[in-house]
XYZ file of C-alpha atoms in Angstrom:
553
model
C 0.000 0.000 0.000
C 1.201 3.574 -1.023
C 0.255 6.614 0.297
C 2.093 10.133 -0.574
C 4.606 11.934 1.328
C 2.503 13.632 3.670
C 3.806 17.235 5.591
C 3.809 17.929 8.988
C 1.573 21.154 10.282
C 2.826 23.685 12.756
C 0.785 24.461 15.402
C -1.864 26.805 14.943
C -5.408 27.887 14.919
C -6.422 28.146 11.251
C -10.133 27.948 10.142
C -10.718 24.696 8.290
C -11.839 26.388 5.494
C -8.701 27.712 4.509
C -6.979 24.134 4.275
C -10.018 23.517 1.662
C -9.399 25.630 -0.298
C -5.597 25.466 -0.314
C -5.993 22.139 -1.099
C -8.737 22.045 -3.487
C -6.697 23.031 -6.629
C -3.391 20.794 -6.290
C -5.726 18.013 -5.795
C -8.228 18.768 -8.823
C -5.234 19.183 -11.006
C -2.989 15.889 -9.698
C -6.840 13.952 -11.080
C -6.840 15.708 -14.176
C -3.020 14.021 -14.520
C -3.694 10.767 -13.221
C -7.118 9.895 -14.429
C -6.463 7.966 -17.545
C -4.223 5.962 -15.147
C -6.704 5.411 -12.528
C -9.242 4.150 -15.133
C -6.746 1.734 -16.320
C -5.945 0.108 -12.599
C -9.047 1.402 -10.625
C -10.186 -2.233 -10.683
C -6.838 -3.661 -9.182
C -6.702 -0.854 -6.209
C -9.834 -1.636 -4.727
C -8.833 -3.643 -2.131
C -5.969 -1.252 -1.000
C -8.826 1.734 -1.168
C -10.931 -0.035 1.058
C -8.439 -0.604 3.394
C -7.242 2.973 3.447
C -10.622 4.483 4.041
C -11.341 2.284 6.567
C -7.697 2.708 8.537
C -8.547 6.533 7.905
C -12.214 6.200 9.109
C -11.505 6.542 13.005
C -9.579 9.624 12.227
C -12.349 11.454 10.468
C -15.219 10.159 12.776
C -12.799 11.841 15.803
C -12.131 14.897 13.851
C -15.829 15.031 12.858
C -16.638 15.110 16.151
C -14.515 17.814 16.992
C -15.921 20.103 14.679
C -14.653 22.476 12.152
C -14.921 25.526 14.650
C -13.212 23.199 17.432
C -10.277 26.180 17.720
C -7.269 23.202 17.668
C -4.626 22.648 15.381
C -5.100 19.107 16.061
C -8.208 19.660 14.396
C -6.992 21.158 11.462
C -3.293 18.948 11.205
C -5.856 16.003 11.565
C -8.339 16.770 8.598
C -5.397 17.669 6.070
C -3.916 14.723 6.783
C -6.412 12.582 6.710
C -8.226 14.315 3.755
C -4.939 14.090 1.876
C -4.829 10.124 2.667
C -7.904 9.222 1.400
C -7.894 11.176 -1.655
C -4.092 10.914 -2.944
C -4.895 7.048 -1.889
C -6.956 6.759 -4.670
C -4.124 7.613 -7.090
C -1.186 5.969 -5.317
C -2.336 2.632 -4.857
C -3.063 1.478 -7.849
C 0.593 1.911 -9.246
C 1.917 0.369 -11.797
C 5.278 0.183 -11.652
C 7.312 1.534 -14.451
C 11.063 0.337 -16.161
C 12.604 2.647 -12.892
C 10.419 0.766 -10.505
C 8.509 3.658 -9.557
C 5.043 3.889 -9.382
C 3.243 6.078 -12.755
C 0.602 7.215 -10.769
C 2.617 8.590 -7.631
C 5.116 9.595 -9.810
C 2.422 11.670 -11.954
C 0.648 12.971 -9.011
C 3.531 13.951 -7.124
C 4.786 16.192 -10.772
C 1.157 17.911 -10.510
C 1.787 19.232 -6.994
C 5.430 20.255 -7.609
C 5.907 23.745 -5.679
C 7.745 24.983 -2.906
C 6.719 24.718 0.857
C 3.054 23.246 1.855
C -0.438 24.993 2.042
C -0.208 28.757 2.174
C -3.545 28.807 4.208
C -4.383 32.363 2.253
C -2.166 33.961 4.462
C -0.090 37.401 3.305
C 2.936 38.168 5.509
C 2.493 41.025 8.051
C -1.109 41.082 6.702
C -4.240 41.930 8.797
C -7.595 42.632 7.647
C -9.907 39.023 7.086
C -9.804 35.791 8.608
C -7.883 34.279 5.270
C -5.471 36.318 5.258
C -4.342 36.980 8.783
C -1.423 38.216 10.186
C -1.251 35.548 12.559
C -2.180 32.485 10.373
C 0.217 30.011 10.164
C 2.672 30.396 7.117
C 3.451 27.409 4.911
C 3.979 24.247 5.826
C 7.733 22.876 4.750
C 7.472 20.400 1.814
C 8.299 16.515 2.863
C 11.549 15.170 1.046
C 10.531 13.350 -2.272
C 10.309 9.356 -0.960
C 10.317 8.511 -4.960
C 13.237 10.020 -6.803
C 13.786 11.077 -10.358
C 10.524 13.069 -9.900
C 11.868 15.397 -12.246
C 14.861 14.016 -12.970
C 17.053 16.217 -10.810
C 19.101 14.532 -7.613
C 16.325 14.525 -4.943
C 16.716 17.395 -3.239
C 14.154 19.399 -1.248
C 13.994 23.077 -2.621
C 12.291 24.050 0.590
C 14.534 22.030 3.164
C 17.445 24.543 4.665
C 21.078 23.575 3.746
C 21.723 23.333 7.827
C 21.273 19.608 9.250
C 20.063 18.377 12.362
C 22.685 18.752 14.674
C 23.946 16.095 16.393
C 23.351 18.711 19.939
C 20.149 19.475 19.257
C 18.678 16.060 18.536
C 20.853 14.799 22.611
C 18.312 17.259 24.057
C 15.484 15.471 22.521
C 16.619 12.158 22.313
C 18.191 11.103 25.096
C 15.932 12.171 27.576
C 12.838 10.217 26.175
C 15.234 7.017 25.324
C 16.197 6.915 28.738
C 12.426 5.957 29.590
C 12.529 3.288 32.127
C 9.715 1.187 29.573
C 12.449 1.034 27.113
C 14.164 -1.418 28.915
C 17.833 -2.383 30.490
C 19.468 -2.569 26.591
C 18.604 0.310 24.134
C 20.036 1.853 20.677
C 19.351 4.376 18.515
C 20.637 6.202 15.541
C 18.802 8.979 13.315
C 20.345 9.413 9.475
C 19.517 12.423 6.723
C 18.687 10.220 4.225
C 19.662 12.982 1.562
C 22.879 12.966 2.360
C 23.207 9.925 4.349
C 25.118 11.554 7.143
C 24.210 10.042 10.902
C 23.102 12.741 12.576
C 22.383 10.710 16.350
C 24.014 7.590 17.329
C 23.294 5.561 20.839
C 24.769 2.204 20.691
C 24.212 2.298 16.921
C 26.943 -0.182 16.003
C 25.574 -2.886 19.203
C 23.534 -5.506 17.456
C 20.447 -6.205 19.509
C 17.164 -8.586 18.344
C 15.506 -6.458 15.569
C 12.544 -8.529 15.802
C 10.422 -7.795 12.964
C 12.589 -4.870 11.697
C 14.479 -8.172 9.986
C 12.011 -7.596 7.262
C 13.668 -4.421 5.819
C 16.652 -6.125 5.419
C 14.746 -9.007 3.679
C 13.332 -6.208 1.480
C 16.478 -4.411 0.634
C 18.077 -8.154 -0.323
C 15.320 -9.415 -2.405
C 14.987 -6.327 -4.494
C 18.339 -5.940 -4.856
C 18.683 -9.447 -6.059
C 15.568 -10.080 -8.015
C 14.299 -6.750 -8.800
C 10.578 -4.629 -8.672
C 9.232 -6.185 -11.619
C 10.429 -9.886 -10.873
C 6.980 -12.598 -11.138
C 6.438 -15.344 -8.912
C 4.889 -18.161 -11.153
C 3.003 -21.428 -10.285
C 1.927 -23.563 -13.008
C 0.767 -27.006 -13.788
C 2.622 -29.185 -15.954
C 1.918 -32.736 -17.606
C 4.231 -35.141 -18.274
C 4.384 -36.756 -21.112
C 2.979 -40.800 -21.813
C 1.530 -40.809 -18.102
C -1.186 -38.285 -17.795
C 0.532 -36.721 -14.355
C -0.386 -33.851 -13.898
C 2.140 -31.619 -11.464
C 1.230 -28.435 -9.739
C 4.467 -26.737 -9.567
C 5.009 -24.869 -6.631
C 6.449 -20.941 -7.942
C 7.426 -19.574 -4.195
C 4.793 -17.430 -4.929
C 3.545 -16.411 -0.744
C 0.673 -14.667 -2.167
C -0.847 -17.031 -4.058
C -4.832 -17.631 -3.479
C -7.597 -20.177 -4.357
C -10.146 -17.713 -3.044
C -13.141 -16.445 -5.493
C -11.707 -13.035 -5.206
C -8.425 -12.745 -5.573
C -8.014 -9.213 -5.593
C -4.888 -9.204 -8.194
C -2.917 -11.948 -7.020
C -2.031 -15.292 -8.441
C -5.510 -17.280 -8.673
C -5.351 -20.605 -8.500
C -9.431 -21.095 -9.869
C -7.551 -19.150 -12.629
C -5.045 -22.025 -13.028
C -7.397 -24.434 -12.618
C -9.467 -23.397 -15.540
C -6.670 -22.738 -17.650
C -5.184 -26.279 -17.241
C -8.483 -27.601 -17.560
C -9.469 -25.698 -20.782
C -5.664 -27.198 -22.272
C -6.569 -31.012 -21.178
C -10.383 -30.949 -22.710
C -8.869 -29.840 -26.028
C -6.601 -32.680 -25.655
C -9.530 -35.275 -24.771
C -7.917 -35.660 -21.681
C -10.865 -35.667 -18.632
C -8.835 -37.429 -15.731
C -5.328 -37.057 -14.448
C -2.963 -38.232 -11.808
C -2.037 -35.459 -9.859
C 0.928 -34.233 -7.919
C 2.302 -31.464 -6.321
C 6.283 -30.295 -6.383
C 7.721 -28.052 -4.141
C 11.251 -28.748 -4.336
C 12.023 -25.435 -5.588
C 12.657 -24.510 -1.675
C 14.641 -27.060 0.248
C 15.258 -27.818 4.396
C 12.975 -27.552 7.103
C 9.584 -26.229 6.702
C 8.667 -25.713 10.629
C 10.247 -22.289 11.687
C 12.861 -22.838 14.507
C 10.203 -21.479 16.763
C 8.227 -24.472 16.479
C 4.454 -24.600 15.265
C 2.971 -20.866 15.561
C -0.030 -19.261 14.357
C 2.153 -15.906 13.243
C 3.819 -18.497 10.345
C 2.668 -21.636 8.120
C 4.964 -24.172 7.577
C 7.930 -22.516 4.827
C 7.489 -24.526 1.254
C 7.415 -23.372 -2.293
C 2.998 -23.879 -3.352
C 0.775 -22.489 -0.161
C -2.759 -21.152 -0.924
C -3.777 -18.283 1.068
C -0.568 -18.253 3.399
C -2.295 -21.904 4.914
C -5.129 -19.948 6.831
C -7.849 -21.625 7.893
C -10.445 -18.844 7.870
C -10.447 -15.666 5.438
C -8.255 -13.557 7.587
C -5.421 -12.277 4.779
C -3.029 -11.240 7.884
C -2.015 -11.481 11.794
C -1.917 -14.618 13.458
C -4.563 -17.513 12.866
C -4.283 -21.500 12.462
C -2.902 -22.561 9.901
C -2.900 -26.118 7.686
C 0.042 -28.639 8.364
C 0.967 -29.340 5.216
C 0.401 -26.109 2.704
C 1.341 -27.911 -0.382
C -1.406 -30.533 -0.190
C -3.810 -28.353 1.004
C -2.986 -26.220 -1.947
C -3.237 -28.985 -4.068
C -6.606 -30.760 -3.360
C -8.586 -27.273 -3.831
C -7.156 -27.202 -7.294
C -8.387 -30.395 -7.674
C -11.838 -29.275 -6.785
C -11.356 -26.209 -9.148
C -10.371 -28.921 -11.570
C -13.539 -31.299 -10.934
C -15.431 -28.278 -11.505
C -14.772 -27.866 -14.723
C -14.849 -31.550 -15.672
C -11.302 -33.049 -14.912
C -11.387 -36.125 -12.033
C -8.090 -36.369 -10.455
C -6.321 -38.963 -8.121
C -5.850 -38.355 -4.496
C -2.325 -35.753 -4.743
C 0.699 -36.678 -3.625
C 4.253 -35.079 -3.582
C 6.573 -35.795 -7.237
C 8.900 -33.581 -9.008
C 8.040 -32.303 -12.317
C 10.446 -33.825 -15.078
C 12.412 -31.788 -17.739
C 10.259 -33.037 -20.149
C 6.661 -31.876 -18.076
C 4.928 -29.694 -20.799
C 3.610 -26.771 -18.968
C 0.116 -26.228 -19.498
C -0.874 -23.321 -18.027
C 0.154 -20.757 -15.209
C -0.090 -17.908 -12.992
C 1.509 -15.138 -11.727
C 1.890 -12.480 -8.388
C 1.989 -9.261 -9.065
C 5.390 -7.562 -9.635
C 7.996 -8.010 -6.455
C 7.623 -4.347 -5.706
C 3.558 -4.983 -4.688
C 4.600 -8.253 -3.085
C 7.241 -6.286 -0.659
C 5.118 -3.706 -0.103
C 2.160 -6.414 1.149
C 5.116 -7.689 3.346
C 6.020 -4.695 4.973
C 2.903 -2.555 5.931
C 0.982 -5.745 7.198
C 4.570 -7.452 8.778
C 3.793 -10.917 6.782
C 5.903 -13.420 8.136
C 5.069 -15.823 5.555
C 6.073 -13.582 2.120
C 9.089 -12.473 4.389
C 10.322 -16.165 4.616
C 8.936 -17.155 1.075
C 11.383 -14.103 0.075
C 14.292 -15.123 1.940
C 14.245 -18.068 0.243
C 13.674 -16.763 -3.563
C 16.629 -14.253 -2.649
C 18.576 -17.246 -2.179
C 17.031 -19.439 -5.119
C 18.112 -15.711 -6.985
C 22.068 -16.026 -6.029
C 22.521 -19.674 -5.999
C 22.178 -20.756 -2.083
C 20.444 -23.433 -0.602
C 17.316 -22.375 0.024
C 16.769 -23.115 3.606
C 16.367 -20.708 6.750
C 20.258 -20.568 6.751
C 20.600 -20.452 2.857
C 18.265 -17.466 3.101
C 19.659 -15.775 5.933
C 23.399 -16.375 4.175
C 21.502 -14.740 0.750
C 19.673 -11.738 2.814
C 23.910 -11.286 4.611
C 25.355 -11.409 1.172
C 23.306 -9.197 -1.428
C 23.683 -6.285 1.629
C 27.478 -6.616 2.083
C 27.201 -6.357 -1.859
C 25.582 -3.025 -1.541
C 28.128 -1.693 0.815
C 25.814 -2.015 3.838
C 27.196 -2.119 7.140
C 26.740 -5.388 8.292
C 28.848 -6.082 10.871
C 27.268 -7.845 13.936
C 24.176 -8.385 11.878
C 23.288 -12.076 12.235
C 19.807 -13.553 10.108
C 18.792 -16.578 11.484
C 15.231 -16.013 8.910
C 13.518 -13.585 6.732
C 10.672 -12.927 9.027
C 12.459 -11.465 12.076
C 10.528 -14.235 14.430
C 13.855 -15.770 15.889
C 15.094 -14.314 18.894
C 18.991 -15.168 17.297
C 18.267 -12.676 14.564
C 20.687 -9.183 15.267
C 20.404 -5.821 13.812
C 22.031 -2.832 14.368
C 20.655 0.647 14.548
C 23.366 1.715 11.957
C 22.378 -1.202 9.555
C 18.859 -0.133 9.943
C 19.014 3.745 9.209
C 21.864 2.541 6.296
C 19.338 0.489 4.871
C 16.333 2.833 4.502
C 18.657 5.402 3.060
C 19.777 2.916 0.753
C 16.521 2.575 -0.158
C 16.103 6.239 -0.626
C 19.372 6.344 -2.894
C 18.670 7.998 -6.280
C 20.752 5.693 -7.925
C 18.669 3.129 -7.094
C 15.038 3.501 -7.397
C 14.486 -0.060 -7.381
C 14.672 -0.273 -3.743
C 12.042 2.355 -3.529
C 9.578 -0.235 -2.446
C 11.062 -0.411 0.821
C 10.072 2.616 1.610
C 6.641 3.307 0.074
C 5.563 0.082 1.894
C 6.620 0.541 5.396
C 3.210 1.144 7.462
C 1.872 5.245 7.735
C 1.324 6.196 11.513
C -2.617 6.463 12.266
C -3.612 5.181 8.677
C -2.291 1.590 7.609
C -1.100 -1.818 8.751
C 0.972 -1.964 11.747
C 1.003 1.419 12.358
C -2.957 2.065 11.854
C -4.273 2.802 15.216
C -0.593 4.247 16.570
C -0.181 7.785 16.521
C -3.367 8.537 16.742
C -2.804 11.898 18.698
C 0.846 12.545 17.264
C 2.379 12.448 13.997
C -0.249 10.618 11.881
C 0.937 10.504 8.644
C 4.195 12.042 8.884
C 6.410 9.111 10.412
C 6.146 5.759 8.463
C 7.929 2.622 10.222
C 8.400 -1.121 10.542
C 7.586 -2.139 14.066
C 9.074 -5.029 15.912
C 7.946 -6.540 19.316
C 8.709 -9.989 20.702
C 8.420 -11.332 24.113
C 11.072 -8.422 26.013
C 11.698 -6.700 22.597
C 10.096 -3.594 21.067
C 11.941 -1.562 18.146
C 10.508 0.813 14.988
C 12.634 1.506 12.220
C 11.531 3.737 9.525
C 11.359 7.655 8.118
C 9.821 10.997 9.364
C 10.117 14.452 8.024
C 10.843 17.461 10.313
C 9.773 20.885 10.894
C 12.428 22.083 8.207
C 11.070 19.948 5.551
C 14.066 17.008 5.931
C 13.688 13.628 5.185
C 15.092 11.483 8.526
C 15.705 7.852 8.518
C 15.741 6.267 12.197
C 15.770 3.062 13.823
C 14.931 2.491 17.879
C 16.113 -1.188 19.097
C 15.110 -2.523 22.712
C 15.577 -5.494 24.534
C 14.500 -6.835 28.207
C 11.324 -4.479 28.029
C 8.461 -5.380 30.588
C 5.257 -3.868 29.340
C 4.807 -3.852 25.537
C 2.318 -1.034 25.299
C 4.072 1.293 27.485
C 7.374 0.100 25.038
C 5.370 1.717 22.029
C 4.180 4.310 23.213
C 8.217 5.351 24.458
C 9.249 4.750 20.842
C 5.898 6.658 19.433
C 6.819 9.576 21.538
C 10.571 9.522 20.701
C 9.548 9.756 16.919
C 6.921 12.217 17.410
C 9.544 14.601 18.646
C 12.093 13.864 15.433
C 8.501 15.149 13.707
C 8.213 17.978 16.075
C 11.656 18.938 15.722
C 14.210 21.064 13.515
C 16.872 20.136 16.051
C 19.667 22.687 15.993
């Protein structure tokens, strides 16, 4: 899911009114840009819609409530932001990627709104006189740092963002007084990074590795990208082999693959199953032996966690991630054996369009299998961006593996974590002390660093490589999606967007947030031996807030 850079709001006590009609014309001429577009994908961004409006829906009910003459800024920050959500949403989610691996419609949308600083709010400098044009209105909001480059080709800079950094003084005396909260724990590290030039600005710890917890998924992000690229295809198909009237259901790797009646734009398997069945009919062929191969992953399929309702069993052909109800994320049951599940509702998709099949069992697909028919996910970048902003353990493993499948490795939990190691030390990444025991972040042996973190979102944010981009347009947006959806609720909602982490005694965020002078900051917060999880997040919530809140000099 993609939403637009969003821009944090002074405070003040501006009229609603004025934000409308601020607002009105960027947005009415980003449409006029985008709408051929839109009417091309409207279809495939459904689903993310709908789950934007209704992430955004308790903000508007709460600012509703308020009132449009409520007299708060939180009132006003609240209804631009969420306003701005629901409608750029529209545009932003349905992509699709171009060659750079950038999103068309963002990329469009974001040209159409190209000017300096944010809303003006009417107001004249030194002016008195009406109510939209006060003297003391607020003046313009500082425009967020471009999270997609090459938006004009130029090298990513912010025209309204002051040549002065952060300085490494000014973000101590915010910092380290709300990282010393006693809910953070005995073991703590931080590190903040301008991810236009890179620089570390803050550093606690940064180079101590500590459990990253979920945070692991970045990494797996910034490795399978890097070795497989945005527009790489996860494909399942069936294939029959010749003389014997087997019929194999190859399994693709592909995490997102579904067999339900609405697949929403992933990889249907009904889809494959009336394909292949269409094929064999022409053919005269109306029954079949079939199999199922998933050898295209190897090792253990139990994580080393044991059995556990945040993870199905790791193998190459799953339907629906092995749920056992129509959740699509968070932890639920799951089937013990993925593949055969998998494998006997295609066969049922099958007998439904007149093909009987035997009872399926596990085989390998020859060389000399003709394939018959197949599907695919949609492009890697959608797939990581599913990953990130809902924390899917089971695409983060499925990717470890096809990063290692990508370079040659055994594709095991060690082959991937050895594949996720390797393709960062390729890109220069520190990675000293980091250890990957999995893709997914779920074993406690997994460490991170806060250096490694910060290093890898402004990788991500690298001009030079805009096929890492993903990374960041799918890390969860505070108060609106995912992870982060009902966080932030009465801070920075919509300005910080982060990958959250929290095991047993572990809480850390890693992610970006743009500050009062319009720069783009990359952070990462790491804790270990923490007591109460809620009071955890709400000492990391608070300690991004301020980086929001702050210029910092």
């Amino acid at each position: 899911m993609v939403v637009p850079e969003l821009r944090p709001w002074r405070a003040a006590r501006p009229h609603v009114v004025r934000i409308t009609d601020a607002v009105r014309p960027r947005l009415a001429r980003a449409a006029g840009i985008v709408r051929p577009s839109l009417a091309r994908v409207a279809g495939a961004a459904a689903p993310q819609v709908a789950r934007l409006t209704r992430a955004a829906g308790p903000q508007l009910a709460r600012i509703t409530k308020a009132g449009p003459h409520a007299g708060s800024w939180r009132y006003t920050a609240g209804a631009a932001t969420a306003g701005l959500a629901l409608a750029a949403g529209v545009v932003t989610a349905a992509g699709p990627w171009d060659g750079t691996g950038q999103r068309t419609a963002e990329r469009d949308r974001a040209v159409a709104l190209d000017h300096t600083g944010g809303a003006d709010h009417g107001r004249k400098d030194d002016s008195s006189g009406t109510s939209t044009a006060a003297a003391g209105a607020p003046r313009p909001a500082p425009s967020a740092a471009s999270v997609l480059t090459g938006l004009g080709g130029a090298a990513g800079t912010v025209k309204s963002a002051p040549d002065a950094l952060p300085t490494t003084t000014g973000l101590k005396a915010v910092l380290d007084r709300l990282l010393a909260d006693p809910a953070l724990g005995a073991r703590h590290t931080a590190a903040v990074v301008d991810v236009a030039t890179g620089k570390r600005l803050y550093g606690s710890g940064a180079d101590t590795a500590l459990t990253p917890a979920s945070t692991t998924k970045i990494a797996t992000a910034v490795a399978a990208l890097s070795a497989m690229g945005p527009d790489h295809r996860l494909t399942t198909r069936a294939a029959l082999e010749p003389d014997t009237r087997e019929l194999v259901l190859v399994g693709g790797g592909d995490p997102t693959l579904t067999a339900r009646e609405d697949a929403q734009g992933w990889a249907s398997l009904r889809t494959l199953a009336a394909a292949t069945a269409k094929t064999l009919k022409a053919r005269g062929v109306t029954q079949v032996t079939l199999s199922y191969d998933t050898t295209l992953f190897a090792g253990a399929q139990i994580h080393p966690i044991g059995v556990n309702p945040n993870l199905a069993p790791v193998t190459a052909l799953s339907a629906d991630e092995g749920r056992t109800d129509d959740s699509t994320s968070g932890p639920v049951t799951r089937v013990s054996d993925p593949a055969a599940d998998a494998t006997r509702k295609f066969a049922a998709f099958l007998a439904a369009d007149g093909i009987t099949s035997s009872a399926p069992g596990p085989s390998k697909a020859t060389t000399r299998a003709e394939t018959l028919a197949t599907v695919s996910s949609p492009p890697l970048s959608t797939v990581i961006e599913r990953m990130l902003t809902n924390s899917d353990n089971d695409i983060a493993e499925a990717l470890a593996r096809q990063t290692a499948v990508a370079t040659g490795v055994r594709a095991d939990f060690a082959g991937g974590g050895k594949a996720v190691r390797a393709r960062l030390d390729k890109l220069g990444l520190p990675v000293t002390g980091a250890v990957f025991k999995d893709g997914s972040g779920l074993d406690r042996a997994d460490r991170l660093t806060a250096n490694l973190l910060t290093a890898l979102l402004a990788k991500a944010g690298d001009p030079g490589l805009p096929a890492l981009r993903p990374v960041l347009t799918g890390l969860p947006v505070a108060g609106f999606t995912g992870t982060l959806s009902t966080r932030y609720t009465d801070g920075a909602a919509g300005v910080v967007r982060a990958k959250t982490g929290t095991l047993t005694g572990v809480n850390t965020l890693a992610g970006t947030v743009v500050d009062q002078d319009g720069r783009l900051l990359a952070f990462a917060l790491l804790t270990s031996d923490t007591t109460d999880p809620t009071a955890a997040q709400t000492a990391l919530d608070k300690a991004a807030t301020a980086l929001a809140g702050c210029g910092c000099r």
